[in-house]
mmCIF file of C-alpha atoms in Angstrom:
data_model
loop_
_atom_site.group_PDB
_atom_site.id
_atom_site.type_symbol
_atom_site.label_atom_id
_atom_site.label_comp_id
_atom_site.label_asym_id
_atom_site.label_seq_id
_atom_site.Cartn_x
_atom_site.Cartn_y
_atom_site.Cartn_z
ATOM 1 C CA MET A 1 157.542 36.747 3.981
ATOM 2 C CA VAL A 2 159.975 40.019 3.514
ATOM 3 C CA THR A 3 159.175 40.959 7.074
ATOM 4 C CA HIS A 4 159.361 37.536 8.745
ATOM 5 C CA LEU A 5 162.537 36.379 7.649
ATOM 6 C CA GLU A 6 165.987 38.112 7.317
ATOM 7 C CA PRO A 7 167.931 37.465 4.117
ATOM 8 C CA GLY A 8 169.761 33.933 4.339
ATOM 9 C CA GLY A 9 166.817 32.946 6.812
ATOM 10 C CA PHE A 10 164.650 29.973 6.305
ATOM 11 C CA THR A 11 161.767 28.131 7.702
ATOM 12 C CA PRO A 12 160.073 24.646 6.428
ATOM 13 C CA LEU A 13 156.971 24.945 4.608
ATOM 14 C CA ILE A 14 156.708 21.482 3.323
ATOM 15 C CA PRO A 15 159.308 19.727 5.615
ATOM 16 C CA GLY A 16 161.828 17.548 3.584
ATOM 17 C CA PHE A 17 160.433 18.900 0.134
ATOM 18 C CA VAL A 18 160.318 22.807 0.126
ATOM 19 C CA GLU A 19 161.581 25.594 2.548
ATOM 20 C CA LEU A 20 161.099 29.195 2.363
ATOM 21 C CA PHE A 21 164.577 30.748 2.166
ATOM 22 C CA ARG A 22 165.034 34.428 1.879
ATOM 23 C CA VAL A 23 167.287 35.710 -1.028
ATOM 24 C CA HIS A 24 167.798 38.839 -2.585
ATOM 25 C CA ASN A 25 168.404 38.226 -6.274
ATOM 26 C CA TYR A 26 170.523 41.263 -8.056
ATOM 27 C CA GLY A 27 170.313 39.475 -11.355
ATOM 28 C CA ALA A 28 167.793 37.157 -13.415
ATOM 29 C CA ALA A 29 167.888 33.440 -13.729
ATOM 30 C CA TRP A 30 170.441 31.886 -11.558
ATOM 31 C CA SER A 31 171.578 35.286 -10.691
ATOM 32 C CA SER A 32 172.777 35.988 -14.252
ATOM 33 C CA PHE A 33 173.182 39.623 -15.125
ATOM 34 C CA SER A 34 173.692 40.760 -11.283
ATOM 35 C CA GLY A 35 174.050 44.288 -10.924
ATOM 36 C CA MET A 36 172.405 45.310 -14.118
ATOM 37 C CA ARG A 37 169.123 46.443 -12.558
ATOM 38 C CA TRP A 38 168.220 49.097 -15.348
ATOM 39 C CA LEU A 39 168.991 46.652 -18.254
ATOM 40 C CA LEU A 40 166.825 43.968 -16.501
ATOM 41 C CA LEU A 41 163.861 46.436 -15.841
ATOM 42 C CA ALA A 42 164.146 47.670 -19.660
ATOM 43 C CA VAL A 43 164.126 44.131 -20.957
ATOM 44 C CA THR A 44 161.336 42.772 -18.551
ATOM 45 C CA CYS A 45 159.164 45.801 -19.491
ATOM 46 C CA ALA A 46 159.922 45.338 -23.026
ATOM 47 C CA ILE A 47 158.603 41.935 -22.877
ATOM 48 C CA VAL A 48 155.323 42.808 -20.801
ATOM 49 C CA LEU A 49 154.644 45.366 -23.234
ATOM 50 C CA ALA A 50 155.171 43.211 -26.141
ATOM 51 C CA VAL A 51 153.037 40.162 -24.765
ATOM 52 C CA THR A 52 150.375 42.887 -23.666
ATOM 53 C CA TYR A 53 150.276 44.383 -27.086
ATOM 54 C CA ALA A 54 149.584 40.935 -28.615
ATOM 55 C CA VAL A 55 146.632 40.399 -26.373
ATOM 56 C CA VAL A 56 145.274 43.835 -26.756
ATOM 57 C CA LYS A 57 145.427 43.706 -30.623
ATOM 58 C CA LYS A 58 144.050 40.103 -30.470
ATOM 59 C CA PHE A 59 146.932 38.153 -32.081
ATOM 60 C CA VAL A 60 146.354 35.797 -29.185
ATOM 61 C CA ARG A 61 142.629 34.995 -28.910
ATOM 62 C CA HIS A 62 142.658 31.063 -27.976
ATOM 63 C CA PRO A 63 142.080 30.919 -24.241
ATOM 64 C CA LEU A 64 145.368 28.886 -23.715
ATOM 65 C CA GLY A 65 147.220 31.595 -25.326
ATOM 66 C CA LEU A 66 145.743 34.004 -23.214
ATOM 67 C CA VAL A 67 146.161 32.215 -20.203
ATOM 68 C CA ALA A 68 149.768 31.734 -21.110
ATOM 69 C CA SER A 69 150.079 35.581 -21.836
ATOM 70 C CA THR A 70 148.402 36.625 -18.729
ATOM 71 C CA LEU A 71 150.899 34.268 -16.475
ATOM 72 C CA ILE A 72 153.761 35.998 -18.368
ATOM 73 C CA ILE A 73 152.259 39.362 -17.977
ATOM 74 C CA SER A 74 151.885 39.103 -14.206
ATOM 75 C CA GLY A 75 155.266 37.264 -13.513
ATOM 76 C CA GLY A 76 156.877 40.258 -15.321
ATOM 77 C CA LEU A 77 154.975 42.742 -13.418
ATOM 78 C CA GLY A 78 155.811 41.167 -9.869
ATOM 79 C CA ASN A 79 159.456 41.144 -10.994
ATOM 80 C CA ILE A 80 159.359 44.699 -12.272
ATOM 81 C CA ILE A 81 157.749 45.880 -9.235
ATOM 82 C CA ASP A 82 160.454 44.112 -6.802
ATOM 83 C CA ARG A 83 163.494 45.424 -8.753
ATOM 84 C CA ALA A 84 161.917 48.819 -9.175
ATOM 85 C CA ARG A 85 160.828 49.281 -5.566
ATOM 86 C CA LEU A 86 163.774 47.231 -3.922
ATOM 87 C CA GLY A 87 166.479 46.967 -6.520
ATOM 88 C CA TYR A 88 166.392 43.252 -6.524
ATOM 89 C CA VAL A 89 163.844 40.403 -6.598
ATOM 90 C CA VAL A 90 162.953 38.552 -3.380
ATOM 91 C CA ASP A 91 163.185 34.892 -3.988
ATOM 92 C CA MET A 92 162.082 32.518 -1.610
ATOM 93 C CA PHE A 93 161.196 28.826 -2.573
ATOM 94 C CA ASN A 94 163.898 26.128 -2.176
ATOM 95 C CA PHE A 95 163.490 22.598 -3.107
ATOM 96 C CA GLN A 96 165.183 20.531 -0.443
ATOM 97 C CA PHE A 97 165.384 17.217 -2.512
ATOM 98 C CA ILE A 98 167.397 18.534 -5.193
ATOM 99 C CA SER A 99 169.871 21.403 -5.906
ATOM 100 C CA TYR A 100 167.766 24.036 -7.864
ATOM 101 C CA PRO A 101 168.159 27.918 -7.514
ATOM 102 C CA VAL A 102 165.766 29.491 -5.016
ATOM 103 C CA PHE A 103 162.971 31.113 -6.906
ATOM 104 C CA ASN A 104 159.450 33.196 -6.397
ATOM 105 C CA VAL A 105 156.012 33.375 -7.362
ATOM 106 C CA ALA A 106 156.736 35.540 -10.202
ATOM 107 C CA ASP A 107 159.225 33.136 -11.722
ATOM 108 C CA MET A 108 156.575 30.370 -11.489
ATOM 109 C CA CYS A 109 154.080 32.569 -13.653
ATOM 110 C CA ILE A 110 156.852 33.254 -15.993
ATOM 111 C CA VAL A 111 158.050 29.732 -16.671
ATOM 112 C CA SER A 112 154.532 28.342 -16.524
ATOM 113 C CA GLY A 113 153.274 30.937 -19.062
ATOM 114 C CA ALA A 114 156.171 30.055 -21.173
ATOM 115 C CA ILE A 115 155.625 26.534 -21.302
ATOM 116 C CA LEU A 116 151.714 26.923 -21.920
ATOM 117 C CA GLY A 117 152.869 29.500 -24.495
ATOM 118 C CA ALA A 118 155.118 27.134 -26.406
ATOM 119 C CA ILE A 119 152.154 24.459 -26.373
ATOM 120 C CA TYR A 120 149.721 27.159 -27.647
ATOM 121 C CA TYR A 121 152.069 28.042 -30.478
ATOM 122 C CA LEU A 122 152.908 24.321 -31.437
ATOM 123 C CA TRP A 123 149.610 23.228 -31.255
ATOM 124 C CA PHE A 124 146.925 25.766 -31.432
ATOM 125 C CA TYR A 125 148.338 28.976 -32.997
ATOM 126 C CA GLU A 126 148.081 27.910 -36.650
ATOM 127 C CA LYS A 127 144.571 26.636 -36.176
ATOM 128 C CA TYR A 128 143.032 29.350 -34.252
ATOM 129 C CA ASP A 129 145.070 32.701 -34.342
ATOM 130 C CA LYS A 130 147.082 32.889 -37.483
ATOM 131 C CA LYS A 131 146.287 35.681 -39.560
ATOM 132 C CA GLY A 132 144.331 34.735 -42.792
ATOM 133 C CA ASN A 133 143.486 31.361 -41.356
ATOM 134 C CA ALA A 134 139.944 30.645 -42.060
ATOM 135 C CA HIS A 135 139.532 29.224 -38.536
ATOM 136 C CA GLY A 136 141.391 32.484 -37.097
ATOM 137 C CA ASN A 137 138.617 33.616 -35.304
ATOM 138 C CA ALA A 138 138.538 32.036 -32.068
ATOM 139 C CA ASP A 139 137.337 33.941 -29.079
ATOM 140 C CA ILE A 140 137.018 33.133 -25.497
ATOM 141 C CA THR A 141 134.022 30.854 -25.735
ATOM 142 C CA GLY A 142 135.823 28.556 -28.200
ATOM 143 C CA LYS A 143 133.584 29.192 -31.017
ATOM 144 C CA SER A 144 135.374 29.330 -34.551
#
């Protein structure tokens, strides 16, 4: 993607639905915090480390929580790599049928992980992973 399109360049991916549109995003969502590279790197690193810690210490054991955590960690790492290496994040997916900011695969992982994480927390955390809960010993096989 980076080598095939110049900044601002685009090519149809699914005509009428989504195109590849190269944008250099120096900020976070909707280009907020533009120019605050080191702050964004620090905050993203802190979030990735916190989620990783929760997984390693087995605060999150339910499969849905683990999938959500993995998506957040991988999306965060993708953005960290771009921002540290390039000074910006390369966004590339542009919906053509609605007005929506251009985004990348890491953004999809983070948003999907956050949504799944909210579902996990609202419906599964109390039953499977809350400390002191009689059922708080779920593992990857789903056994309690």
